[in-house]
PDB file of C-alpha atoms in Angstrom:
ATOM      1  CA  UNK A   1     -54.193  10.358 148.217  1.00 90.00           C
ATOM      2  CA  UNK A   2     -55.473  10.558 151.860  1.00 97.00           C
ATOM      3  CA  UNK A   3     -55.143   7.526 154.197  1.00 98.00           C
ATOM      4  CA  UNK A   4     -56.509   6.504 157.273  1.00 98.00           C
ATOM      5  CA  UNK A   5     -54.992   4.537 159.873  1.00 98.00           C
ATOM      6  CA  UNK A   6     -58.113   3.216 162.426  1.00 98.00           C
ATOM      7  CA  UNK A   7     -57.473   0.373 165.600  1.00 97.00           C
ATOM      8  CA  UNK A   8     -58.545   1.376 168.940  1.00 96.00           C
ATOM      9  CA  UNK A   9     -62.260   1.716 169.606  1.00 95.00           C
ATOM     10  CA  UNK A  10     -61.711   5.673 171.583  1.00 94.00           C
ATOM     11  CA  UNK A  11     -59.585   6.463 168.993  1.00 95.00           C
ATOM     12  CA  UNK A  12     -60.945   8.581 165.060  1.00 94.00           C
ATOM     13  CA  UNK A  13     -61.833   6.362 163.417  1.00 98.00           C
ATOM     14  CA  UNK A  14     -62.161   3.404 165.637  1.00 98.00           C
ATOM     15  CA  UNK A  15     -65.881   2.046 164.607  1.00 98.00           C
ATOM     16  CA  UNK A  16     -64.006   0.505 162.130  1.00 98.00           C
ATOM     17  CA  UNK A  17     -62.621  -1.913 163.977  1.00 98.00           C
ATOM     18  CA  UNK A  18     -64.640  -5.015 164.259  1.00 98.00           C
ATOM     19  CA  UNK A  19     -64.011  -4.774 168.248  1.00 98.00           C
ATOM     20  CA  UNK A  20     -66.178  -1.296 168.119  1.00 98.00           C
ATOM     21  CA  UNK A  21     -69.302  -2.247 169.566  1.00 98.00           C
ATOM     22  CA  UNK A  22     -72.379  -2.284 166.976  1.00 98.00           C
ATOM     23  CA  UNK A  23     -74.601  -5.855 167.133  1.00 98.00           C
ATOM     24  CA  UNK A  24     -75.135  -7.211 163.037  1.00 98.00           C
ATOM     25  CA  UNK A  25     -77.253  -9.945 163.132  1.00 98.00           C
ATOM     26  CA  UNK A  26     -76.101 -12.951 161.031  1.00 98.00           C
ATOM     27  CA  UNK A  27     -77.582 -16.086 160.094  1.00 96.00           C
ATOM     28  CA  UNK A  28     -80.222 -15.862 162.633  1.00 97.00           C
ATOM     29  CA  UNK A  29     -78.567 -14.558 165.136  1.00 98.00           C
ATOM     30  CA  UNK A  30     -77.607 -11.089 166.677  1.00 98.00           C
ATOM     31  CA  UNK A  31     -74.223 -11.466 166.970  1.00 98.00           C
ATOM     32  CA  UNK A  32     -72.712  -8.413 169.131  1.00 98.00           C
ATOM     33  CA  UNK A  33     -69.568  -7.248 168.035  1.00 98.00           C
ATOM     34  CA  UNK A  34     -68.321  -8.408 164.180  1.00 98.00           C
ATOM     35  CA  UNK A  35     -65.584  -9.398 165.751  1.00 98.00           C
ATOM     36  CA  UNK A  36     -67.471 -11.837 167.157  1.00 98.00           C
ATOM     37  CA  UNK A  37     -69.499 -13.210 164.752  1.00 98.00           C
ATOM     38  CA  UNK A  38     -65.747 -13.794 162.474  1.00 98.00           C
ATOM     39  CA  UNK A  39     -64.086 -15.305 164.859  1.00 98.00           C
ATOM     40  CA  UNK A  40     -67.041 -17.985 165.742  1.00 98.00           C
ATOM     41  CA  UNK A  41     -67.936 -19.005 162.599  1.00 98.00           C
ATOM     42  CA  UNK A  42     -64.589 -20.504 162.136  1.00 98.00           C
ATOM     43  CA  UNK A  43     -66.264 -23.111 163.720  1.00 98.00           C
ATOM     44  CA  UNK A  44     -69.883 -23.416 161.896  1.00 97.00           C
ATOM     45  CA  UNK A  45     -72.552 -25.014 163.974  1.00 95.00           C
ATOM     46  CA  UNK A  46     -70.755 -26.398 166.681  1.00 97.00           C
ATOM     47  CA  UNK A  47     -71.311 -24.798 170.778  1.00 97.00           C
ATOM     48  CA  UNK A  48     -68.142 -23.462 170.873  1.00 98.00           C
ATOM     49  CA  UNK A  49     -69.691 -20.757 168.043  1.00 98.00           C
ATOM     50  CA  UNK A  50     -72.443 -20.439 169.968  1.00 98.00           C
ATOM     51  CA  UNK A  51     -70.376 -20.079 173.045  1.00 98.00           C
ATOM     52  CA  UNK A  52     -68.142 -17.305 171.384  1.00 98.00           C
ATOM     53  CA  UNK A  53     -70.956 -15.799 170.182  1.00 98.00           C
ATOM     54  CA  UNK A  54     -72.160 -15.298 173.942  1.00 98.00           C
ATOM     55  CA  UNK A  55     -69.252 -14.095 174.978  1.00 98.00           C
ATOM     56  CA  UNK A  56     -69.204 -10.277 176.884  1.00 98.00           C
ATOM     57  CA  UNK A  57     -66.893  -7.934 174.947  1.00 98.00           C
ATOM     58  CA  UNK A  58     -64.642  -8.952 171.511  1.00 98.00           C
ATOM     59  CA  UNK A  59     -61.588  -9.405 172.424  1.00 98.00           C
ATOM     60  CA  UNK A  60     -62.088 -13.023 174.559  1.00 98.00           C
ATOM     61  CA  UNK A  61     -64.349 -13.370 171.436  1.00 98.00           C
ATOM     62  CA  UNK A  62     -61.262 -12.781 169.231  1.00 98.00           C
ATOM     63  CA  UNK A  63     -58.336 -15.045 172.176  1.00 98.00           C
ATOM     64  CA  UNK A  64     -61.985 -17.928 171.995  1.00 98.00           C
ATOM     65  CA  UNK A  65     -61.156 -17.690 168.400  1.00 98.00           C
ATOM     66  CA  UNK A  66     -57.545 -17.684 168.009  1.00 97.00           C
ATOM     67  CA  UNK A  67     -57.666 -21.055 170.782  1.00 94.00           C
ATOM     68  CA  UNK A  68     -55.279 -24.455 169.288  1.00 92.00           C
ATOM     69  CA  UNK A  69     -57.775 -25.977 171.361  1.00 94.00           C
ATOM     70  CA  UNK A  70     -61.103 -26.535 168.855  1.00 95.00           C
ATOM     71  CA  UNK A  71     -60.134 -27.697 165.618  1.00 94.00           C
ATOM     72  CA  UNK A  72     -60.706 -24.343 162.425  1.00 96.00           C
ATOM     73  CA  UNK A  73     -63.281 -26.115 159.047  1.00 97.00           C
ATOM     74  CA  UNK A  74     -61.002 -26.858 157.211  1.00 97.00           C
ATOM     75  CA  UNK A  75     -61.752 -24.844 154.767  1.00 98.00           C
ATOM     76  CA  UNK A  76     -60.987 -21.833 156.875  1.00 98.00           C
ATOM     77  CA  UNK A  77     -58.655 -19.939 154.824  1.00 98.00           C
ATOM     78  CA  UNK A  78     -60.524 -20.459 151.668  1.00 98.00           C
ATOM     79  CA  UNK A  79     -63.796 -18.454 153.021  1.00 98.00           C
ATOM     80  CA  UNK A  80     -61.911 -15.567 156.099  1.00 98.00           C
ATOM     81  CA  UNK A  81     -62.362 -12.694 153.099  1.00 98.00           C
ATOM     82  CA  UNK A  82     -65.589 -13.956 151.692  1.00 98.00           C
ATOM     83  CA  UNK A  83     -66.801 -14.379 155.890  1.00 98.00           C
ATOM     84  CA  UNK A  84     -64.941 -10.918 157.772  1.00 98.00           C
ATOM     85  CA  UNK A  85     -66.397  -9.244 154.402  1.00 98.00           C
ATOM     86  CA  UNK A  86     -69.615 -10.693 154.812  1.00 98.00           C
ATOM     87  CA  UNK A  87     -69.600  -9.686 158.423  1.00 98.00           C
ATOM     88  CA  UNK A  88     -68.509  -6.067 157.620  1.00 98.00           C
ATOM     89  CA  UNK A  89     -71.220  -5.825 154.862  1.00 98.00           C
ATOM     90  CA  UNK A  90     -73.774  -6.238 157.530  1.00 98.00           C
ATOM     91  CA  UNK A  91     -71.909  -3.385 159.951  1.00 98.00           C
ATOM     92  CA  UNK A  92     -71.837  -0.851 157.789  1.00 98.00           C
ATOM     93  CA  UNK A  93     -75.812  -1.575 156.247  1.00 98.00           C
ATOM     94  CA  UNK A  94     -77.055  -1.672 159.264  1.00 98.00           C
ATOM     95  CA  UNK A  95     -75.988   0.958 161.235  1.00 98.00           C
ATOM     96  CA  UNK A  96     -76.928   3.949 158.873  1.00 98.00           C
ATOM     97  CA  UNK A  97     -74.753   6.105 161.227  1.00 98.00           C
ATOM     98  CA  UNK A  98     -71.703   4.226 160.453  1.00 98.00           C
ATOM     99  CA  UNK A  99     -72.383   3.994 155.906  1.00 98.00           C
ATOM    100  CA  UNK A 100     -72.379   7.113 156.365  1.00 98.00           C
ATOM    101  CA  UNK A 101     -68.818   7.900 157.955  1.00 98.00           C
ATOM    102  CA  UNK A 102     -67.563   5.294 155.728  1.00 98.00           C
ATOM    103  CA  UNK A 103     -68.977   6.881 153.207  1.00 98.00           C
ATOM    104  CA  UNK A 104     -67.468  10.101 154.330  1.00 98.00           C
ATOM    105  CA  UNK A 105     -64.056   8.872 154.043  1.00 98.00           C
ATOM    106  CA  UNK A 106     -64.590   9.461 150.520  1.00 98.00           C
ATOM    107  CA  UNK A 107     -61.124   8.844 148.370  1.00 97.00           C
ATOM    108  CA  UNK A 108     -59.434   7.621 151.657  1.00 98.00           C
ATOM    109  CA  UNK A 109     -56.918   4.345 152.053  1.00 98.00           C
ATOM    110  CA  UNK A 110     -58.057   2.554 154.620  1.00 98.00           C
ATOM    111  CA  UNK A 111     -55.762   0.570 156.904  1.00 98.00           C
ATOM    112  CA  UNK A 112     -55.917  -0.879 159.871  1.00 98.00           C
ATOM    113  CA  UNK A 113     -52.215   0.392 161.383  1.00 98.00           C
ATOM    114  CA  UNK A 114     -51.327  -2.338 164.897  1.00 97.00           C
ATOM    115  CA  UNK A 115     -48.248  -4.306 164.972  1.00 97.00           C
ATOM    116  CA  UNK A 116     -50.130  -7.257 166.268  1.00 95.00           C
ATOM    117  CA  UNK A 117     -51.037  -8.350 162.207  1.00 97.00           C
ATOM    118  CA  UNK A 118     -49.860  -7.993 159.189  1.00 97.00           C
ATOM    119  CA  UNK A 119     -52.843 -10.544 157.546  1.00 98.00           C
ATOM    120  CA  UNK A 120     -55.847  -7.642 158.222  1.00 98.00           C
ATOM    121  CA  UNK A 121     -53.598  -5.019 159.085  1.00 98.00           C
ATOM    122  CA  UNK A 122     -50.629  -3.162 158.330  1.00 98.00           C
ATOM    123  CA  UNK A 123     -47.964  -5.319 160.349  1.00 98.00           C
ATOM    124  CA  UNK A 124     -47.580  -1.175 162.049  1.00 97.00           C
ATOM    125  CA  UNK A 125     -44.644  -0.524 159.300  1.00 97.00           C
ATOM    126  CA  UNK A 126     -46.693  -0.892 155.836  1.00 96.00           C
ATOM    127  CA  UNK A 127     -44.986  -4.457 155.347  1.00 97.00           C
ATOM    128  CA  UNK A 128     -48.972  -6.014 155.927  1.00 98.00           C
ATOM    129  CA  UNK A 129     -51.596  -7.030 153.479  1.00 98.00           C
ATOM    130  CA  UNK A 130     -53.981  -4.623 155.237  1.00 98.00           C
ATOM    131  CA  UNK A 131     -57.472  -6.613 154.606  1.00 98.00           C
ATOM    132  CA  UNK A 132     -59.585  -5.363 156.624  1.00 98.00           C
ATOM    133  CA  UNK A 133     -58.443  -1.799 155.367  1.00 98.00           C
ATOM    134  CA  UNK A 134     -59.237  -3.221 151.849  1.00 98.00           C
ATOM    135  CA  UNK A 135     -62.880  -5.332 152.727  1.00 98.00           C
ATOM    136  CA  UNK A 136     -63.910  -1.911 153.892  1.00 98.00           C
ATOM    137  CA  UNK A 137     -63.055   0.231 151.024  1.00 98.00           C
ATOM    138  CA  UNK A 138     -64.956  -2.488 148.756  1.00 98.00           C
ATOM    139  CA  UNK A 139     -67.785  -2.361 150.534  1.00 98.00           C
ATOM    140  CA  UNK A 140     -67.553   1.774 150.760  1.00 98.00           C
ATOM    141  CA  UNK A 141     -67.414   1.261 146.472  1.00 98.00           C
ATOM    142  CA  UNK A 142     -69.926  -0.825 147.248  1.00 98.00           C
ATOM    143  CA  UNK A 143     -71.996   1.103 149.237  1.00 98.00           C
ATOM    144  CA  UNK A 144     -71.502   4.159 146.702  1.00 97.00           C
ATOM    145  CA  UNK A 145     -73.366   2.293 144.263  1.00 94.00           C
ATOM    146  CA  UNK A 146     -76.671   1.225 145.735  1.00 88.00           C
TER     147      UNK A 146
END
């Protein structure tokens, strides 16, 4: 089975990254990237979440979201995958070009490939959980059926 690895934005398939600059509309607001939405969702309804939304880059939004200076919502571990799924689904339903590109990946295994993350990505050696890749494949199947 074909595998498609992605991570860096300028590379082929970089558009699958949460850092790719495709705004999404969720919860009554425009988010510059799905990464902004995901990180802000750790602090719902707070001024800090709004500050994350307004950051000029997803890198800064991620840094703020991963800061330990603000307490995470208490149920974060239970809801983080559903938050990611919601953001990814919004991205690929609100941008017809992205939807088409994702569907064009066919049945390929999608892998976020980086040593920087072993939960959302493959850990760089294939030993990670690749949860973002799995969610992308779930969204692709959902889009295929609608």
